[in-house]
XYZ file of N, CA and C in Angstrom:
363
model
N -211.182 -52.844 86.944
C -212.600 -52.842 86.708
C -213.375 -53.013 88.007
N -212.768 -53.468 89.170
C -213.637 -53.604 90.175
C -213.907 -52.614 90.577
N -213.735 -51.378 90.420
C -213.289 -49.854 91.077
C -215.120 -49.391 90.837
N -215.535 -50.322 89.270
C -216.913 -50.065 89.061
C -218.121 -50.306 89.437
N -217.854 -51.281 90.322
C -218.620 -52.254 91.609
C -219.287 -51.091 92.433
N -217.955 -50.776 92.907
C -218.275 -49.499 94.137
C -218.361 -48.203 93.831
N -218.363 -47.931 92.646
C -219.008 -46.312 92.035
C -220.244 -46.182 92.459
N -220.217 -44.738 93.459
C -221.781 -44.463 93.157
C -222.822 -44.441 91.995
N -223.881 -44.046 92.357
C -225.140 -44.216 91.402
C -225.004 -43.061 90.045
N -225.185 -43.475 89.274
C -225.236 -42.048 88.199
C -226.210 -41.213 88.277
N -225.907 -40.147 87.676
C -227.291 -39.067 87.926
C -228.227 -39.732 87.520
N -229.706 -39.231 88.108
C -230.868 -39.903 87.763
C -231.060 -38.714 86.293
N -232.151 -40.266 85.402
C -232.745 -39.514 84.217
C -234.052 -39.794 84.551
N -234.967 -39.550 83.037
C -236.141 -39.306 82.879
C -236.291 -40.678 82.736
N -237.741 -41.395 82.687
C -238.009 -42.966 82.215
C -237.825 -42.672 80.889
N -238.221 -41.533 80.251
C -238.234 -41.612 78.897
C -236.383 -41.883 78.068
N -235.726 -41.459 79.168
C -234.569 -41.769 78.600
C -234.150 -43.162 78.786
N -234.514 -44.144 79.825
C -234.105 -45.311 80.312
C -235.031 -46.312 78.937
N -236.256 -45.625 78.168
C -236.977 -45.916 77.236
C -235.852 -46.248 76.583
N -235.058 -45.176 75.850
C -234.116 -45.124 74.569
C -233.182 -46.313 74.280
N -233.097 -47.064 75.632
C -232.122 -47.996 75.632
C -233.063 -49.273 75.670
N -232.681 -49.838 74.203
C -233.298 -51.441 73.706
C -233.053 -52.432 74.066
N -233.220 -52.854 75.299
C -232.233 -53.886 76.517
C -233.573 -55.343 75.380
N -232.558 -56.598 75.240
C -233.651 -57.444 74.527
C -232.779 -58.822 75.208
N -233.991 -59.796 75.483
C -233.645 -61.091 75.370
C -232.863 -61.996 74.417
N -232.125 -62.551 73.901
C -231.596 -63.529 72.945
C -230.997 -64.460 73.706
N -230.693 -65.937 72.220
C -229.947 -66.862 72.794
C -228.851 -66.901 71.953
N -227.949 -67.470 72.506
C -226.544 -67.571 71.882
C -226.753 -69.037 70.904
N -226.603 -68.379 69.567
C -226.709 -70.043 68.599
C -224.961 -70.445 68.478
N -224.173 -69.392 68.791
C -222.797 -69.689 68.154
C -222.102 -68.963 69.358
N -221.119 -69.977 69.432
C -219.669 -68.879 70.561
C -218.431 -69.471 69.807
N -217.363 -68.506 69.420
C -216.302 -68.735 68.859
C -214.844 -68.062 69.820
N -213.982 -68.317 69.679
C -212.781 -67.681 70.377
C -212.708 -66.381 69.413
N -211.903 -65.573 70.383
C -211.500 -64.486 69.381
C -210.093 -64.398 69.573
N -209.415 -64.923 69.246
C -207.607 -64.897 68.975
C -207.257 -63.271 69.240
N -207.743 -62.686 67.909
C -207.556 -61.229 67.786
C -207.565 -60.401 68.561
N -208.563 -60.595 69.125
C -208.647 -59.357 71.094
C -207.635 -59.112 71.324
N -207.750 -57.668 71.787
C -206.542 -57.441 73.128
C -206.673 -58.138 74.498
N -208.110 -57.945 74.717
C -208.344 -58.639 75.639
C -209.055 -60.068 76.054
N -208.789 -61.192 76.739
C -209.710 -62.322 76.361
C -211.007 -61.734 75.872
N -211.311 -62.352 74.603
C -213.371 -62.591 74.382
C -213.568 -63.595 73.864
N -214.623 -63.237 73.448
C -215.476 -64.154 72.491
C -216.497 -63.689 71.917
N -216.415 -64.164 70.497
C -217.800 -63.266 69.444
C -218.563 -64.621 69.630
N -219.724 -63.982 70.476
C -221.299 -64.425 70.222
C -222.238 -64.327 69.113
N -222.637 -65.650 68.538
C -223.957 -65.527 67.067
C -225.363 -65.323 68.554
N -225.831 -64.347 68.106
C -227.398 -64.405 69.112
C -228.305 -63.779 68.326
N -229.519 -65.026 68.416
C -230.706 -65.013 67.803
C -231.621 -63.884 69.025
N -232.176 -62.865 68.392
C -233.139 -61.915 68.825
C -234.570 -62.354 68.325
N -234.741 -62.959 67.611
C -235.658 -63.886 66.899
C -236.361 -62.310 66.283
N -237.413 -62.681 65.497
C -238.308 -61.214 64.533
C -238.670 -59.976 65.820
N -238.514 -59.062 64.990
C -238.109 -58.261 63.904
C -236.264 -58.270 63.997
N -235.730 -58.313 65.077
C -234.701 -57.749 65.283
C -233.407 -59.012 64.854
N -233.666 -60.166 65.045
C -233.042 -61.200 63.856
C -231.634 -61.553 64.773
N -230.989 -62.314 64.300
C -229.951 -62.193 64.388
C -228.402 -61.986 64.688
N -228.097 -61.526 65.342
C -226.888 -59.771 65.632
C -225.429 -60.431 66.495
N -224.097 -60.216 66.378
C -223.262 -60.534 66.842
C -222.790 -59.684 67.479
N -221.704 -60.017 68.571
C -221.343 -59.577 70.052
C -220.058 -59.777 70.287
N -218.799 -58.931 70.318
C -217.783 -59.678 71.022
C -218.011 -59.228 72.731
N -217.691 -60.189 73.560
C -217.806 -60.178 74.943
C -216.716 -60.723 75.963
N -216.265 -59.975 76.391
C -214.832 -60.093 77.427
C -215.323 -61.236 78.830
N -215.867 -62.713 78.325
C -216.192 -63.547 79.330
C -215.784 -64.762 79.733
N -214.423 -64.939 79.248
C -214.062 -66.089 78.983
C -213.659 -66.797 80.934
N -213.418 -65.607 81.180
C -212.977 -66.055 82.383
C -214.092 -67.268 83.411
N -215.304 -66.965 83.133
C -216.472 -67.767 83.795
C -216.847 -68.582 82.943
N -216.853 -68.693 81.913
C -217.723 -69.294 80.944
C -216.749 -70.266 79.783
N -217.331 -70.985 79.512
C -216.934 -71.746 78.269
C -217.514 -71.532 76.948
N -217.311 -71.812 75.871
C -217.936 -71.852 74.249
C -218.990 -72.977 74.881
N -219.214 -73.983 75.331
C -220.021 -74.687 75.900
C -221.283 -74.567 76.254
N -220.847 -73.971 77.384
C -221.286 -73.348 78.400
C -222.509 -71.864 77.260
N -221.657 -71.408 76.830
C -222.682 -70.705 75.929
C -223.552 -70.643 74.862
N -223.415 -71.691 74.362
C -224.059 -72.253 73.235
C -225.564 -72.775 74.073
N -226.555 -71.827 73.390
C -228.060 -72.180 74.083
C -228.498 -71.320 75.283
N -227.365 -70.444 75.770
C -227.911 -69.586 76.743
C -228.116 -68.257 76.609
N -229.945 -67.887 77.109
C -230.268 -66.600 76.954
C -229.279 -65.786 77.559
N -229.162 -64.474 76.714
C -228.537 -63.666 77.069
C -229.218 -61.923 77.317
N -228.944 -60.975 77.684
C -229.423 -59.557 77.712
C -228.737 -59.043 77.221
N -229.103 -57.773 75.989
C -228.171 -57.218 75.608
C -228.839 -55.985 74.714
N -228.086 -54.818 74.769
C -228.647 -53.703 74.350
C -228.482 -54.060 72.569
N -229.506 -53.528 71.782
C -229.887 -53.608 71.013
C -230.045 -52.764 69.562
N -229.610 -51.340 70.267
C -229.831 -50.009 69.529
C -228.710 -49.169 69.601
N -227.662 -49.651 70.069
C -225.949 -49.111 69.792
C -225.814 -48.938 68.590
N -224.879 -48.358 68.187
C -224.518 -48.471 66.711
C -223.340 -49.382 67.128
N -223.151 -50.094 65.905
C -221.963 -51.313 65.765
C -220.787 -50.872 65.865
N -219.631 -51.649 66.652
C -218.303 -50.731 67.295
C -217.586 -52.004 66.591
N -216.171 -51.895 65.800
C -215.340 -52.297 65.420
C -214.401 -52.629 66.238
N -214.411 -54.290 66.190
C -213.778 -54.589 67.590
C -212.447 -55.720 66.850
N -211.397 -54.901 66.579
C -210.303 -55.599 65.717
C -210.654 -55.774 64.317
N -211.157 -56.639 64.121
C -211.327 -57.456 62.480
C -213.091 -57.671 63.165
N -213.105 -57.216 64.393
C -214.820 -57.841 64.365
C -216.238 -56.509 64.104
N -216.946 -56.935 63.548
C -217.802 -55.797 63.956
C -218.872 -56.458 65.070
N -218.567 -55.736 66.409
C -219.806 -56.108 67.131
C -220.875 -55.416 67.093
N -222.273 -55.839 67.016
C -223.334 -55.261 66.782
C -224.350 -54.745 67.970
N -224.243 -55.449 69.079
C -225.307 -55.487 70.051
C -224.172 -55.499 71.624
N -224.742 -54.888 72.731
C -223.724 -54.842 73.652
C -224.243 -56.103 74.605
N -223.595 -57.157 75.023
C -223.805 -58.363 75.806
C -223.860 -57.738 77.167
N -224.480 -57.858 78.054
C -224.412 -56.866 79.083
C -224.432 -58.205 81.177
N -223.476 -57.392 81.500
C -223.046 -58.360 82.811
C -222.616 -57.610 83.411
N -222.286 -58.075 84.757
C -222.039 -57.140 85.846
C -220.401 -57.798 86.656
N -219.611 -56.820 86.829
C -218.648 -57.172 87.818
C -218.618 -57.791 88.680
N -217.269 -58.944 88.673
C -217.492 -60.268 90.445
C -216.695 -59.244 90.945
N -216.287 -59.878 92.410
C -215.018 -59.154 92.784
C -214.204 -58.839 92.281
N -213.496 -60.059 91.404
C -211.841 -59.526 90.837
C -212.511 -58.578 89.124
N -213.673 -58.216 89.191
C -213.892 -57.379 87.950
C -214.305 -58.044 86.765
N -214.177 -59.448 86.644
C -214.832 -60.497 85.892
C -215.987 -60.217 85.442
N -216.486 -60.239 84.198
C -217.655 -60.055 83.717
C -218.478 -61.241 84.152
N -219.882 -61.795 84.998
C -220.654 -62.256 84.724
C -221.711 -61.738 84.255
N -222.352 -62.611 83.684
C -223.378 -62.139 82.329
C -224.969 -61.858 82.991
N -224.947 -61.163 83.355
C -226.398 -60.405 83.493
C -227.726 -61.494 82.482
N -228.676 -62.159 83.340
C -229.673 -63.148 82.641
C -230.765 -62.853 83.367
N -231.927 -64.223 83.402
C -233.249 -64.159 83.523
C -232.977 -65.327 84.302
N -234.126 -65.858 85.278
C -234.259 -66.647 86.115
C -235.460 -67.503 85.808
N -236.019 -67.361 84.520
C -237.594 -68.060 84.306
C -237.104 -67.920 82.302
N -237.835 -68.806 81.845
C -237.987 -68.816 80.618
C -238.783 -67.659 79.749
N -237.819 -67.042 79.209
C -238.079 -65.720 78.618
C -238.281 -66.164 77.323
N -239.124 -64.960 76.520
C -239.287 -65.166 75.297
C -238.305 -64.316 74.531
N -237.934 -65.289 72.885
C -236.926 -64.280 72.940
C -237.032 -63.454 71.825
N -235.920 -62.541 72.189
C -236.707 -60.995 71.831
C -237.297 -60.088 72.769
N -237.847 -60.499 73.553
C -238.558 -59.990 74.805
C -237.956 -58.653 75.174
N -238.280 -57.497 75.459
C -237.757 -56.351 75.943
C -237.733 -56.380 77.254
N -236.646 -55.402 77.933
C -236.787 -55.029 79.182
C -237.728 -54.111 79.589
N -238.375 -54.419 80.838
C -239.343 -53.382 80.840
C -239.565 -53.037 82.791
Protein backbone atom coordinates (compact mmCIF):
# COMPACT_ATOMS: atom_id res chain seq x y z
CA UNK A 1 0.00 0.00 0.00
CA UNK A 2 2.76 2.44 0.32
CA UNK A 3 3.35 2.25 -3.50
CA UNK A 4 0.02 4.71 -3.12
CA UNK A 5 1.81 7.46 -1.28
CA UNK A 6 3.96 8.02 -4.31
CA UNK A 7 1.44 7.59 -7.24
CA UNK A 8 1.09 10.45 -9.26
CA UNK A 9 -1.94 12.74 -9.36
CA UNK A 10 -5.08 11.35 -11.13
CA UNK A 11 -6.49 12.90 -14.09
CA UNK A 12 -8.07 16.13 -13.31
CA UNK A 13 -12.09 16.32 -13.31
CA UNK A 14 -14.75 18.82 -13.42
CA UNK A 15 -15.77 20.49 -9.74
CA UNK A 16 -18.99 19.21 -10.69
CA UNK A 17 -17.70 15.78 -10.44
CA UNK A 18 -15.60 16.31 -7.11
CA UNK A 19 -19.53 17.67 -6.20
CA UNK A 20 -20.80 13.91 -6.62
CA UNK A 21 -18.71 12.74 -3.85
CA UNK A 22 -20.60 13.23 -0.23
CA UNK A 23 -17.37 13.60 1.89
CA UNK A 24 -19.41 14.30 5.63
CA UNK A 25 -18.28 14.89 9.15
CA UNK A 26 -19.35 12.18 11.90
CA UNK A 27 -18.46 10.85 15.25
CA UNK A 28 -17.77 7.43 16.13
CA UNK A 29 -20.55 6.37 18.97
CA UNK A 30 -19.33 2.62 18.74
CA UNK A 31 -15.93 0.74 17.71
CA UNK A 32 -16.05 -3.03 17.83
CA UNK A 33 -13.30 -5.66 16.67
CA UNK A 34 -13.98 -7.45 13.64
CA UNK A 35 -12.66 -11.12 14.17
CA UNK A 36 -14.07 -11.91 10.67
CA UNK A 37 -11.74 -9.67 8.40
CA UNK A 38 -9.21 -10.85 6.30
CA UNK A 39 -7.59 -8.09 7.15
CA UNK A 40 -7.15 -6.30 10.70
CA UNK A 41 -10.45 -3.80 11.13
CA UNK A 42 -12.89 -2.57 12.87
CA UNK A 43 -16.70 -1.80 12.31
CA UNK A 44 -17.37 1.77 13.30
CA UNK A 45 -21.22 2.94 14.72
CA UNK A 46 -20.94 6.84 13.30
CA UNK A 47 -23.46 9.33 14.00
CA UNK A 48 -23.88 11.75 10.76
CA UNK A 49 -26.48 13.36 12.89
CA UNK A 50 -30.00 14.60 10.47
CA UNK A 51 -30.78 13.95 7.62
CA UNK A 52 -28.15 11.41 7.01
CA UNK A 53 -28.39 9.54 10.64
CA UNK A 54 -26.50 7.03 11.62
CA UNK A 55 -24.33 4.61 9.12
CA UNK A 56 -21.63 1.88 9.80
CA UNK A 57 -18.02 1.42 8.51
CA UNK A 58 -15.63 -1.40 8.56
CA UNK A 59 -12.06 0.30 8.59
CA UNK A 60 -8.58 -1.37 8.26
CA UNK A 61 -7.09 0.89 11.44
CA UNK A 62 -6.25 -1.01 14.04
CA UNK A 63 -2.73 -0.58 13.62
CA UNK A 64 -2.76 3.29 15.09
CA UNK A 65 -5.71 3.34 16.92
CA UNK A 66 -7.54 1.67 19.69
CA UNK A 67 -11.57 0.91 20.26
CA UNK A 68 -10.68 3.68 22.83
CA UNK A 69 -9.10 5.78 21.18
CA UNK A 70 -12.18 5.83 18.83
CA UNK A 71 -15.03 6.06 20.66
CA UNK A 72 -15.97 10.03 20.41
CA UNK A 73 -13.77 10.83 17.52
CA UNK A 74 -14.87 12.86 14.49
CA UNK A 75 -14.33 11.14 11.60
CA UNK A 76 -14.54 11.94 7.42
CA UNK A 77 -16.14 9.77 5.38
CA UNK A 78 -17.83 9.44 2.03
CA UNK A 79 -21.37 9.16 2.31
CA UNK A 80 -23.04 8.25 -1.09
CA UNK A 81 -21.25 4.78 -1.94
CA UNK A 82 -23.49 2.15 -2.18
CA UNK A 83 -22.97 -0.36 0.80
CA UNK A 84 -20.11 -3.08 0.11
CA UNK A 85 -20.39 -6.44 1.94
CA UNK A 86 -17.54 -6.80 3.99
CA UNK A 87 -17.66 -10.66 5.28
CA UNK A 88 -20.82 -10.96 7.49
CA UNK A 89 -20.56 -6.98 7.58
CA UNK A 90 -22.40 -4.59 5.55
CA UNK A 91 -20.35 -1.43 5.44
CA UNK A 92 -22.24 1.57 4.57
CA UNK A 93 -20.11 4.73 4.37
CA UNK A 94 -16.26 4.76 3.33
CA UNK A 95 -14.00 5.97 6.57
CA UNK A 96 -11.46 7.79 4.68
CA UNK A 97 -7.37 8.21 5.75
CA UNK A 98 -4.33 8.48 4.19
CA UNK A 99 -1.12 6.23 4.05
CA UNK A 100 2.04 6.49 6.84
CA UNK A 101 5.08 5.15 5.50
CA UNK A 102 4.71 1.48 6.16
CA UNK A 103 1.03 1.99 4.33
CA UNK A 104 -0.91 2.20 7.65
CA UNK A 105 -4.11 3.82 7.42
CA UNK A 106 -4.25 7.10 9.43
CA UNK A 107 -7.57 8.56 9.55
CA UNK A 108 -7.97 11.67 7.63
CA UNK A 109 -9.85 14.46 10.40
CA UNK A 110 -10.46 18.14 11.23
CA UNK A 111 -8.30 20.30 13.37
CA UNK A 112 -11.20 22.66 14.93
CA UNK A 113 -14.61 21.53 16.11
CA UNK A 114 -16.76 20.57 13.27
CA UNK A 115 -20.32 20.24 13.10
CA UNK A 116 -21.54 17.06 12.54
CA UNK A 117 -22.77 16.18 9.42
CA UNK A 118 -20.98 19.03 8.03
CA UNK A 119 -19.98 18.53 4.30
CA UNK A 120 -16.78 18.92 2.62
CA UNK A 121 -16.53 21.82 0.74
Amino acid sequence: MAALASSPAADRIAFDDFMKVDIRIGQVIKAETFPEARKPAYKLTIDFGDPIGVKRSSAQITRHYTIEQLTGRKVAAVVNFAPRQIGPFMSEVLTLGFPDADGEVVLAGVDRDAVIGGRLF
